Short mmCIF file of C-alpha atoms in Angstrom, two decimals:
data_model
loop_
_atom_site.label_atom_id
_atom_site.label_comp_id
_atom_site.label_asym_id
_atom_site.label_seq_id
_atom_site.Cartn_x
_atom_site.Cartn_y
_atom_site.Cartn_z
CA UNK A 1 -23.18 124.99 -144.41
CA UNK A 2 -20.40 125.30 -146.57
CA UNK A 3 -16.78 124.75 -145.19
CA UNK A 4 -12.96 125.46 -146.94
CA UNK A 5 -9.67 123.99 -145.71
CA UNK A 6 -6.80 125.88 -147.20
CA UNK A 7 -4.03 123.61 -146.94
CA UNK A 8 -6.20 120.72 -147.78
CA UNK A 9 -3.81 118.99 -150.11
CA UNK A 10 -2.13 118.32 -146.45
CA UNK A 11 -1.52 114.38 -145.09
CA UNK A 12 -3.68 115.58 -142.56
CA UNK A 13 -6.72 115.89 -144.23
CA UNK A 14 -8.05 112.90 -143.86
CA UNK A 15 -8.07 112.65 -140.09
CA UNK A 16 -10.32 116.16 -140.52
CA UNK A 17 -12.28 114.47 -143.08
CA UNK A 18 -13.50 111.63 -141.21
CA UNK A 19 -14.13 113.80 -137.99
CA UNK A 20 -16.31 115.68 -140.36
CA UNK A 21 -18.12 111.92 -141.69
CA UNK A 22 -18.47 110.77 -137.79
CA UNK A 23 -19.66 113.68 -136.28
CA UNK A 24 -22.01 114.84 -139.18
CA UNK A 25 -24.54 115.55 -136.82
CA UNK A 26 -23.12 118.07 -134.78
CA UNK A 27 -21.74 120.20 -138.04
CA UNK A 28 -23.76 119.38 -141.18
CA UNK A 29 -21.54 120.58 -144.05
CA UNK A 30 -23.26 120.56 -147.30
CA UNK A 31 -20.32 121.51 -150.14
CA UNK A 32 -16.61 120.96 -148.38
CA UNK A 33 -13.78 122.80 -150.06
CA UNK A 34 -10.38 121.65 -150.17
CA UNK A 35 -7.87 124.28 -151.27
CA UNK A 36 -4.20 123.75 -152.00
CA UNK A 37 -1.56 124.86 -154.63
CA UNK A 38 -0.36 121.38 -155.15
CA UNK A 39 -2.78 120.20 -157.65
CA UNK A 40 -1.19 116.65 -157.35
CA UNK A 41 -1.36 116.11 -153.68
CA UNK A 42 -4.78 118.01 -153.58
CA UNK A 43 -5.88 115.23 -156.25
CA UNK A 44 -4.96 112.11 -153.79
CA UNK A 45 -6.18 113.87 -151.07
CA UNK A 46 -9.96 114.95 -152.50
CA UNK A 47 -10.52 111.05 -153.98
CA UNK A 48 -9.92 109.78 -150.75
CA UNK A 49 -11.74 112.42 -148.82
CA UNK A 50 -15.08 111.75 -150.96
CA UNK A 51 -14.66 107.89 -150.82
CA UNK A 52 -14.69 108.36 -146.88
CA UNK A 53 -17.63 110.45 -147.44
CA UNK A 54 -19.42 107.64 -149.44
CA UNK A 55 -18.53 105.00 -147.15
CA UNK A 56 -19.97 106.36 -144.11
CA UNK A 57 -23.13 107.84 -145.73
CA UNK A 58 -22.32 111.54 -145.79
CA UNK A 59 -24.58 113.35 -147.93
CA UNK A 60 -22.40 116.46 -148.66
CA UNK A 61 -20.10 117.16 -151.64
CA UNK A 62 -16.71 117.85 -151.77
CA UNK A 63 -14.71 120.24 -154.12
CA UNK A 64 -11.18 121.00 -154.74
CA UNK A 65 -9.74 123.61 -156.30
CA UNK A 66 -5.79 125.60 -156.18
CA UNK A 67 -8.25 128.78 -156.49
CA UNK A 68 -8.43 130.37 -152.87
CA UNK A 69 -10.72 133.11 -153.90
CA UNK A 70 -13.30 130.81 -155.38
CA UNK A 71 -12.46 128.23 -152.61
CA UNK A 72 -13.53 130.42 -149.95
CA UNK A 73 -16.29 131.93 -151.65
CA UNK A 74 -19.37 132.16 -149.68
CA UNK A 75 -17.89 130.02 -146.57
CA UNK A 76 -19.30 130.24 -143.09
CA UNK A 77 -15.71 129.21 -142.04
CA UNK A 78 -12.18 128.43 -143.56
CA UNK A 79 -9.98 126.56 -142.00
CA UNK A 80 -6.54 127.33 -142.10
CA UNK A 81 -3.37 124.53 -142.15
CA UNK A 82 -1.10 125.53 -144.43
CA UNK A 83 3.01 124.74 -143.92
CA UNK A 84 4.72 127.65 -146.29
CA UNK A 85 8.18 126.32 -147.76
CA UNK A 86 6.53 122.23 -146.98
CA UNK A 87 8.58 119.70 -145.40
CA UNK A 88 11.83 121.17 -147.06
CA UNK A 89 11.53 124.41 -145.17
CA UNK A 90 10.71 122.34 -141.66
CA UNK A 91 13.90 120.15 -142.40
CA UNK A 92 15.91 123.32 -142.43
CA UNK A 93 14.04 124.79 -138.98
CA UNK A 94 14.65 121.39 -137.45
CA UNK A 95 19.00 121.57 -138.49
CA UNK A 96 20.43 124.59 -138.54
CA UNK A 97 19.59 125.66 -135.21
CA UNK A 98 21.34 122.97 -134.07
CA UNK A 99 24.65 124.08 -135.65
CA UNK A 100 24.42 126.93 -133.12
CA UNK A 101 23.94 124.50 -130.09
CA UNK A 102 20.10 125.73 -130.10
CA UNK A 103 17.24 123.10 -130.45
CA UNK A 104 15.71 122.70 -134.07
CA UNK A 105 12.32 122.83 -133.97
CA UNK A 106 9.44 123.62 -136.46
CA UNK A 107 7.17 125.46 -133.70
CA UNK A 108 9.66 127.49 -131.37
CA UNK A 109 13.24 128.68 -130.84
CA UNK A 110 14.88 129.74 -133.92
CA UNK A 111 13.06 127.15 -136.34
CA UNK A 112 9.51 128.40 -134.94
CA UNK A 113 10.33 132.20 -135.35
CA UNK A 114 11.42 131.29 -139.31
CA UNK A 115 8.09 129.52 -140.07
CA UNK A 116 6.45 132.37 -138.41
CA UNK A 117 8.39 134.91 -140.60
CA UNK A 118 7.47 132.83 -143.58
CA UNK A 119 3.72 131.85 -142.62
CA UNK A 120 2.48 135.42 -141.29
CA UNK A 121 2.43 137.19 -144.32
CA UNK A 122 0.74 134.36 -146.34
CA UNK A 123 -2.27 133.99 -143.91
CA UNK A 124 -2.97 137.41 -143.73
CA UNK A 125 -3.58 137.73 -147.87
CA UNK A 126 -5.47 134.60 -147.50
CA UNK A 127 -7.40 136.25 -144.68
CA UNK A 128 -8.12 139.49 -146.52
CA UNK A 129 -9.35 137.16 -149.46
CA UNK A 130 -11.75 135.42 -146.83
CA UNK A 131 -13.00 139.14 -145.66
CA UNK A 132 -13.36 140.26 -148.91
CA UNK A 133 -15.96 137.21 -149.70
CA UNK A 134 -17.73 136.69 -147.13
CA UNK A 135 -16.58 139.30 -144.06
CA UNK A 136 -19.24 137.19 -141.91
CA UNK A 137 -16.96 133.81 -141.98
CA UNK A 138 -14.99 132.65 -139.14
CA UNK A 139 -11.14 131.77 -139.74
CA UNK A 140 -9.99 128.86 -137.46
CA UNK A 141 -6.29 128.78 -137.01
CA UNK A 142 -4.53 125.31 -137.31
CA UNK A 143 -1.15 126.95 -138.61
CA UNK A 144 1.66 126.98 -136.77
CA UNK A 145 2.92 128.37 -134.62
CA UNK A 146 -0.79 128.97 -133.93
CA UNK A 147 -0.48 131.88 -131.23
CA UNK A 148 1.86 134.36 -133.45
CA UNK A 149 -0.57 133.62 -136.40
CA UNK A 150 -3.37 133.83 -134.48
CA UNK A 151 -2.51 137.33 -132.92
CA UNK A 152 -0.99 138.40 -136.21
CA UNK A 153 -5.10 137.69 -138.01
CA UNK A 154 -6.73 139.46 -134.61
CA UNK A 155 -4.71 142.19 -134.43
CA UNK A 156 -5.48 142.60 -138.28
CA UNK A 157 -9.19 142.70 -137.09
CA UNK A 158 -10.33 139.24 -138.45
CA UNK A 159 -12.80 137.39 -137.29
CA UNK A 160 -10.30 134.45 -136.20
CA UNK A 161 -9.93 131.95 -133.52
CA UNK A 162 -6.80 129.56 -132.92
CA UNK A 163 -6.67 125.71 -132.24
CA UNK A 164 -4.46 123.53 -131.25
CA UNK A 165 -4.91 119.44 -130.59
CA UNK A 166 -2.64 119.31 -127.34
CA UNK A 167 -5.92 119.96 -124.83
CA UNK A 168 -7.70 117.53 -126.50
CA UNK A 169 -5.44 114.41 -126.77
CA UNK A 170 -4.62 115.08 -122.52
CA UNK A 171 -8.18 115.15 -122.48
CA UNK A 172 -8.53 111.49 -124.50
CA UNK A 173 -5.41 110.36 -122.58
CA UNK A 174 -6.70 111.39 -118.85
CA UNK A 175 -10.19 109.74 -119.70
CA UNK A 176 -8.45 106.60 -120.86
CA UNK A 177 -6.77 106.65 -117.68
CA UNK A 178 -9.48 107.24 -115.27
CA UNK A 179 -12.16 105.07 -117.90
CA UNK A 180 -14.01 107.41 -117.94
CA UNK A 181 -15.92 109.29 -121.02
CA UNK A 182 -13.84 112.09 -122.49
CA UNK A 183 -16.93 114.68 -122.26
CA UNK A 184 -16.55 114.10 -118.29
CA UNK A 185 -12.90 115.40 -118.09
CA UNK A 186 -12.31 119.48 -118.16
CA UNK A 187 -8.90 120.31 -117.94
CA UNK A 188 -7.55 123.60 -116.20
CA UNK A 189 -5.39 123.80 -118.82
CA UNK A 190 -3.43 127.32 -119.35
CA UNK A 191 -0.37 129.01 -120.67
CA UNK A 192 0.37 129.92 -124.41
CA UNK A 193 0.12 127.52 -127.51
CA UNK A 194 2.90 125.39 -126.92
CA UNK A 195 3.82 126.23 -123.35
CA UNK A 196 0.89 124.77 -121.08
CA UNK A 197 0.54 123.29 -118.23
CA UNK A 198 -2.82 121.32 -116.70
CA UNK A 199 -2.70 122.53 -113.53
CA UNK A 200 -5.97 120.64 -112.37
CA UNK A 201 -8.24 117.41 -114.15
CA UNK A 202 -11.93 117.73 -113.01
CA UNK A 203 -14.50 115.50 -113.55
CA UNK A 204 -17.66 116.82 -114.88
CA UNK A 205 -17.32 120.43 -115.71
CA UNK A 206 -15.35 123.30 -113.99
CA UNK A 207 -17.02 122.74 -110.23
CA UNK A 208 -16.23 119.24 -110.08
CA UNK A 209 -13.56 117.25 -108.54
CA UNK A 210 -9.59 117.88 -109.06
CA UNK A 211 -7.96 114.07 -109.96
CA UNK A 212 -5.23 115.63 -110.71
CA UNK A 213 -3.32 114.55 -107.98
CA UNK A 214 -4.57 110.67 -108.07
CA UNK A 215 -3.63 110.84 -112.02
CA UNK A 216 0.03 111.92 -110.91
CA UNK A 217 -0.18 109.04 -108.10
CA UNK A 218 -1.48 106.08 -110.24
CA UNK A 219 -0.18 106.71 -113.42
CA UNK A 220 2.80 109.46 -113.30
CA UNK A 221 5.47 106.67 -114.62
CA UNK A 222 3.36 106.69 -117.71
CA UNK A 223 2.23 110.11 -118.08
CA UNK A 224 6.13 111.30 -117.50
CA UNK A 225 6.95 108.54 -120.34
CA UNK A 226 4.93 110.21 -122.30
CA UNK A 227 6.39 113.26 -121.92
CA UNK A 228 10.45 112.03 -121.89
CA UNK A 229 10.69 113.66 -118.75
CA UNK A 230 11.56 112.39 -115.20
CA UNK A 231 8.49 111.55 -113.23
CA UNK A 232 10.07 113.35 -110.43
CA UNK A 233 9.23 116.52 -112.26
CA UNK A 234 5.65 115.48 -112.14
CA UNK A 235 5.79 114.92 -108.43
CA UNK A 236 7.46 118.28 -107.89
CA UNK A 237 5.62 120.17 -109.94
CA UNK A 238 2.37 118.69 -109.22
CA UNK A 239 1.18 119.46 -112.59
CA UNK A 240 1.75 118.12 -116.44
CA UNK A 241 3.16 119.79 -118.60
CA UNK A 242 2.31 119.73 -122.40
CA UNK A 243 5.27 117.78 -123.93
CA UNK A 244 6.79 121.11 -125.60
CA UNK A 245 8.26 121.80 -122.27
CA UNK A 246 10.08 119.36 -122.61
CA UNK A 247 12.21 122.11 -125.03
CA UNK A 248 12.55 124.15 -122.23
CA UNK A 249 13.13 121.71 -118.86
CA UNK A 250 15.34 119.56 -120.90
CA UNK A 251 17.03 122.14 -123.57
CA UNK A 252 20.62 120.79 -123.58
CA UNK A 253 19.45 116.84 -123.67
CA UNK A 254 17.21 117.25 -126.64
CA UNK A 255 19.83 119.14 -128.18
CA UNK A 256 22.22 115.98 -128.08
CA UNK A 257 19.37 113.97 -129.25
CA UNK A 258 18.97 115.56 -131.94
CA UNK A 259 22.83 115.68 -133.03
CA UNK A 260 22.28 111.58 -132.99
CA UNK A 261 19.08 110.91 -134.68
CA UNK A 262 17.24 111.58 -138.62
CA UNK A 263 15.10 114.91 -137.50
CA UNK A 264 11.62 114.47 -137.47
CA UNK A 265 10.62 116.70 -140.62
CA UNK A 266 13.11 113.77 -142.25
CA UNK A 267 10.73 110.93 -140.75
CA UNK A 268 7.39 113.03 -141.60
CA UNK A 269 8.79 113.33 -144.76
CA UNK A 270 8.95 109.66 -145.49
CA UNK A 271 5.72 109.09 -144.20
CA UNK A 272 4.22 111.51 -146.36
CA UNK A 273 5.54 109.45 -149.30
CA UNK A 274 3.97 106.08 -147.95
CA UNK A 275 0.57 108.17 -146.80
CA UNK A 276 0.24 109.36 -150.86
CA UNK A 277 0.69 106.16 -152.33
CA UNK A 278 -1.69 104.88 -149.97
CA UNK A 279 -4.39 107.52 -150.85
CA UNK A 280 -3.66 107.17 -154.70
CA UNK A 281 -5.32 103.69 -153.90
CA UNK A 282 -9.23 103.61 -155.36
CA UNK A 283 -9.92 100.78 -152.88
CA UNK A 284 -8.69 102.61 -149.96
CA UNK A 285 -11.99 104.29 -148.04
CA UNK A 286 -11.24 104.62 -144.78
CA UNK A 287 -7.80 106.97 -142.76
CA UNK A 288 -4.94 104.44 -142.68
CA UNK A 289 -3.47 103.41 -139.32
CA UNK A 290 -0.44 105.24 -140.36
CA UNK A 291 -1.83 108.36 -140.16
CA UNK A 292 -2.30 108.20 -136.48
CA UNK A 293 1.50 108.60 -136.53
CA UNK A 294 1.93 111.95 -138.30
CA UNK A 295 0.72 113.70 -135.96
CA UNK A 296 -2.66 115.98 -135.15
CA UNK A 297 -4.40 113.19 -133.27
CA UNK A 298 -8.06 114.02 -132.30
CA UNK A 299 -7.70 117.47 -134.60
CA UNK A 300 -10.76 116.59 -136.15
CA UNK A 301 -12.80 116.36 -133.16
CA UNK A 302 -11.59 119.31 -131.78
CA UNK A 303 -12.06 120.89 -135.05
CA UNK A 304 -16.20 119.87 -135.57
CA UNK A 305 -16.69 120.92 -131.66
CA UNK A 306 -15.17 124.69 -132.23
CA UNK A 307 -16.56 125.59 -135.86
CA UNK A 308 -20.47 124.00 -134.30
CA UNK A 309 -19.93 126.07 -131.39
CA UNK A 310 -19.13 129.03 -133.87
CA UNK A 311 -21.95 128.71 -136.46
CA UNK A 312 -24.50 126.51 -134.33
CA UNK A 313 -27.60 127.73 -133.12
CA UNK A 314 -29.94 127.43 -129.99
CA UNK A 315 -30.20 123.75 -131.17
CA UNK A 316 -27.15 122.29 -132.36
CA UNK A 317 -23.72 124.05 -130.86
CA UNK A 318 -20.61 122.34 -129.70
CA UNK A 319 -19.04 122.22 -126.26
CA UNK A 320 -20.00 125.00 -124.65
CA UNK A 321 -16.27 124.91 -122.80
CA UNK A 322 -13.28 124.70 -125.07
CA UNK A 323 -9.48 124.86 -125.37
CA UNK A 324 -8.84 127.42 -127.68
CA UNK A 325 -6.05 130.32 -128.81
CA UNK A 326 -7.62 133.73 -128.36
CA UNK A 327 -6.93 137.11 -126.88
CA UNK A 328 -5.94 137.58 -123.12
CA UNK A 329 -8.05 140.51 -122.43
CA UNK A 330 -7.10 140.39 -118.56
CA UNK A 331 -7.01 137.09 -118.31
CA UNK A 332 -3.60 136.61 -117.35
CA UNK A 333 -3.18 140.10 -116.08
CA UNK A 334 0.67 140.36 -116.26
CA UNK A 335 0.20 140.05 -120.35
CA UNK A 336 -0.88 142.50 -122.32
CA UNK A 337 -4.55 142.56 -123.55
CA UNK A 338 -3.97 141.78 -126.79
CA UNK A 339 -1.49 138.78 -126.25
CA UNK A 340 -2.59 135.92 -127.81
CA UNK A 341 -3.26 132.85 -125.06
CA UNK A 342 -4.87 129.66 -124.70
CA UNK A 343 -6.55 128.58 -122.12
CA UNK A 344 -10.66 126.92 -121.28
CA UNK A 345 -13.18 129.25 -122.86
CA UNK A 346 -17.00 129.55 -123.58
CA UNK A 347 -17.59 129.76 -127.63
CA UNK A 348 -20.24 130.56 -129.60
CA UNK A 349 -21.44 132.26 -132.20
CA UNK A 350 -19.75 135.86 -130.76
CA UNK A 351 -16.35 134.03 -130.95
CA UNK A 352 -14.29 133.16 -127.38
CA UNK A 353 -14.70 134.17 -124.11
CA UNK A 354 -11.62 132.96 -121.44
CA UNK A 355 -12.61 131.72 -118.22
CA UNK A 356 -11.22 133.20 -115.07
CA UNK A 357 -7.94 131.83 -114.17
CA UNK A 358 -6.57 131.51 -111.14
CA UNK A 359 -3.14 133.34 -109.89
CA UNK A 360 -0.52 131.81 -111.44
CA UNK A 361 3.00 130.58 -110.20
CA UNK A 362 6.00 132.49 -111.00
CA UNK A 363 7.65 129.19 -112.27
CA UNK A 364 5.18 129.24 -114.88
CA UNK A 365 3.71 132.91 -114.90
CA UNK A 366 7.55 133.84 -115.78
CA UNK A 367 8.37 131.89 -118.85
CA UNK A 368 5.08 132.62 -120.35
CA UNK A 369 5.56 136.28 -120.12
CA UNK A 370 9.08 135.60 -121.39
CA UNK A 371 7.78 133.30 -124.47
CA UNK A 372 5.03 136.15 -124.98
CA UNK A 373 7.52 139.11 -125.22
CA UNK A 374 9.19 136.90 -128.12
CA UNK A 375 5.76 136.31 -129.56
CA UNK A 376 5.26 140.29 -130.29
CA UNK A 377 8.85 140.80 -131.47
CA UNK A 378 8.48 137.76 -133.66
CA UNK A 379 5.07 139.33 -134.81
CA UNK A 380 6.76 142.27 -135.54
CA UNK A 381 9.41 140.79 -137.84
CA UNK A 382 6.64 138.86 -139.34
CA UNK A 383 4.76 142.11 -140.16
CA UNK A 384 8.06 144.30 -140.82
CA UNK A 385 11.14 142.65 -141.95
CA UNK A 386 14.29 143.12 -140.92
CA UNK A 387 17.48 142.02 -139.74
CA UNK A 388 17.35 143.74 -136.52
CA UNK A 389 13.94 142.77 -135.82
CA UNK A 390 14.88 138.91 -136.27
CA UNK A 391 18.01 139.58 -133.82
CA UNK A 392 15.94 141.26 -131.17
CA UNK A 393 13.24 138.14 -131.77
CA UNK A 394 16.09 135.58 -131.50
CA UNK A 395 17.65 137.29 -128.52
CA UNK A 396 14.08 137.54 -126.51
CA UNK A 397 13.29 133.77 -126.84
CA UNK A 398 14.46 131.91 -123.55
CA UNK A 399 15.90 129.17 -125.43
CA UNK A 400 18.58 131.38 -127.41
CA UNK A 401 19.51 134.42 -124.67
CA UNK A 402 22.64 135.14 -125.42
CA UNK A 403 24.42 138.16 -128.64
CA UNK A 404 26.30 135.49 -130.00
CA UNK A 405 23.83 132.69 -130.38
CA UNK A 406 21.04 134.95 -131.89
CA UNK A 407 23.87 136.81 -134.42
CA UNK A 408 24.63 133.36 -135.66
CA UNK A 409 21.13 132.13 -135.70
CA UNK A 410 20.02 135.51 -137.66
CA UNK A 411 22.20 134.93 -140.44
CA UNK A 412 21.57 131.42 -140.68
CA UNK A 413 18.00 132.35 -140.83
CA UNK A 414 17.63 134.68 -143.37
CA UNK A 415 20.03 132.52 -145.50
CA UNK A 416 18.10 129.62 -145.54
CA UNK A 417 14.53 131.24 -146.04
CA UNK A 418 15.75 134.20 -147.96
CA UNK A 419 13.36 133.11 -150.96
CA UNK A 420 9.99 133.14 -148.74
CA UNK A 421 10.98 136.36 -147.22
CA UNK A 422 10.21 139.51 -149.45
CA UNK A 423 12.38 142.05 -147.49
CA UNK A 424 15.69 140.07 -147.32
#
């Protein structure tokens, strides 16, 4: 089985590396791929990836290469994490937003629709590339903002599935909680990438028992920690909500945060530096504790389970129930078909298949169709250009609302990503 990870010069890597040493069994991968313009970082990044490789016995090979067409040669899947414009581009998404009183963030609002402008139109040559070597090869979606990309490659008619490590680390966290194994917890998790909400914690597959409630009873001053918010939105709610709502419930107090603090792309940034000099290091064999703190915890596991489940067979698949970004097709039937959502589905080797949802609340039911509408107008500026097309976007998104915030916000985007975006 051969695998390629374009983007795989990324800080990340490693934590996918050594999901891909651990959990050998479950996905064999004979030749590994790492692909990445930056033939410095992609250096670091391979020496360290193949000494994890040695150390825990892994018999496959890794190659890197700043070639994506011989990269994804003959790969039964490719992997997509890729961050167009790098940590200087995410700075910008995470500031100037906030000189319009709007939050800065890499994944939604303003800064989310300008990485989607920039990001878009990159995947989808890298896609074609993929169907033009091997049409039979599954893209997995890591990229942010992983529903707009992830519609944007389906919509092109690619075989593509997104992912997202939000499910998975509630599921690790709930387990924890209730000591339990995380296999035994299936979340009712639903919503878009982003914007979800587990509206129910069983215990032992989809029939069994809801401890949601007891988890919000025993533990809700932690879990609400976790999440900045006020427990009492926990209790009132009676769900949890992923910690991106957190943009939305508390808009105006992360703004003034934000105003007060370095942004995070500047503390990434600075850990990136450390992580690199620590991979440069031939004794170092193993993902350094810091890495836990840049983010994409339990990625790798989440990443092993969906490509098994995708190119397993009778004998060796993944979880036959996972969290994953796919089409709606009547799922949620106030969205269109071909909205992009994620929610609990069966994979396997014929891609994703949503399980039935129940009705959902207006509380939530009405932002996601609101976040969803901005989803296809950002698609469409992705796909189209335009100034008016980035207005409309801007204007859509329920954190922005209002002529004189997305005028403002338009012209501050195309300014600072003017270079990444052809039509401007």
């Amino acid at each position: 089985m051969k695998l390629a990870v374009v983007g795989g010069g990324s800080t990340y890597t490693p934590e996918l590396i050594d999901g891909f040493a651990r959990l050998r069994d479950t996905l064999p991968i004979s030749e590994l791929v790492l692909v990445d313009p930056a033939a410095d970082r992609l250096e670091l990044v391979g020496g360290l990836a193949r000494r994890i490789f040695a150390k825990q016995g892994h018999p496959g090979t890794i190659v890197t290469t700043s070639d994506v067409d011989a990269g994804v040669a003959g790969a039964d899947a490719v992997l997509l994490q890729l961050r167009v414009g790098g940590q200087a581009a995410r700075l910008q998404d995470e500031t100037w937003p906030l000189e319009c009183g709007c939050v800065g963030q890499e994944t939604t609002g303003a800064g989310g629709l300008a990485k989607a402008l920039r990001t878009v139109p990159v995947v989808l040559d890298i896609a074609e590339r993929v169907r033009r070597a091997n049409p039979d090869a599954w893209i997995i979606d890591f990229t942010n903002p992983v529903g707009i990309v992830t519609r944007a490659l389906l919509q092109a008619g690619h075989k593509a599935i997104g992912l997202c490590n939000v499910a998975i680390g509630f599921q690790r966290k709930f387990a924890k909680l209730l000591d339990v194994a995380p296999s035994a917890v299936h979340l009712e998790h639903v919503g878009l990438n982003h914007l979800t909400w587990e509206r129910g914690v069983r215990l032992g597959g989809p029939d069994g028992e809801d401890v949601l409630p007891k988890l919000i009873a025993e533990h809700g001053d932690a879990i609400a920690a976790d999440l900045r918010l006020p427990r009492r939105v926990l209790d009132t709610l009676g769900v949890v909500p992923s910690y991106y709502l957190r943009y939305f419930y508390a808009h105006d107090e992360v703004v003034r945060e934000l105003g007060t603090k370095p942004s995070r792309a500047a503390e990434v940034a600075e850990m990136e530096k450390q992580l690199l000099a620590m991979y440069g290091d031939p004794a170092l064999d193993e993902k350094p504790e810091l890495l836990a703190k840049r983010g994409g915890a339990f990625y790798s596991e989440a990443a092993v389970d969906l490509a098994a489940s995708l190119l397993g067979d009778a004998g060796r698949v993944g979880s036959p129930v996972q969290v994953v970004n796919t089409y709606n097709n009547g799922t949620l039937p106030f969205l269109a078909d071909d909205a992009v959502i994620e929610v609990q589905a069966g994979v396997d080797a014929s891609g994703a298949t949503p399980l039935a949802v129940p009705e959902l609340d207006p509380l939530y039911a009405g932002l996601v169709a609101n976040v969803s509408a901005y989803e296809d107008l950002a698609l469409q500026a992705a796909l189209h250009g335009g100034r008016d097309r980035v207005y409309k976007a801007l204007l859509s998104h329920p954190l922005i609302g209002q002529y004189e915030y997305a005028e403002g916000l338009t012209d501050r985007l195309i300014a600072h990503n003017r270079e990444h975006l052809a039509w401007a």
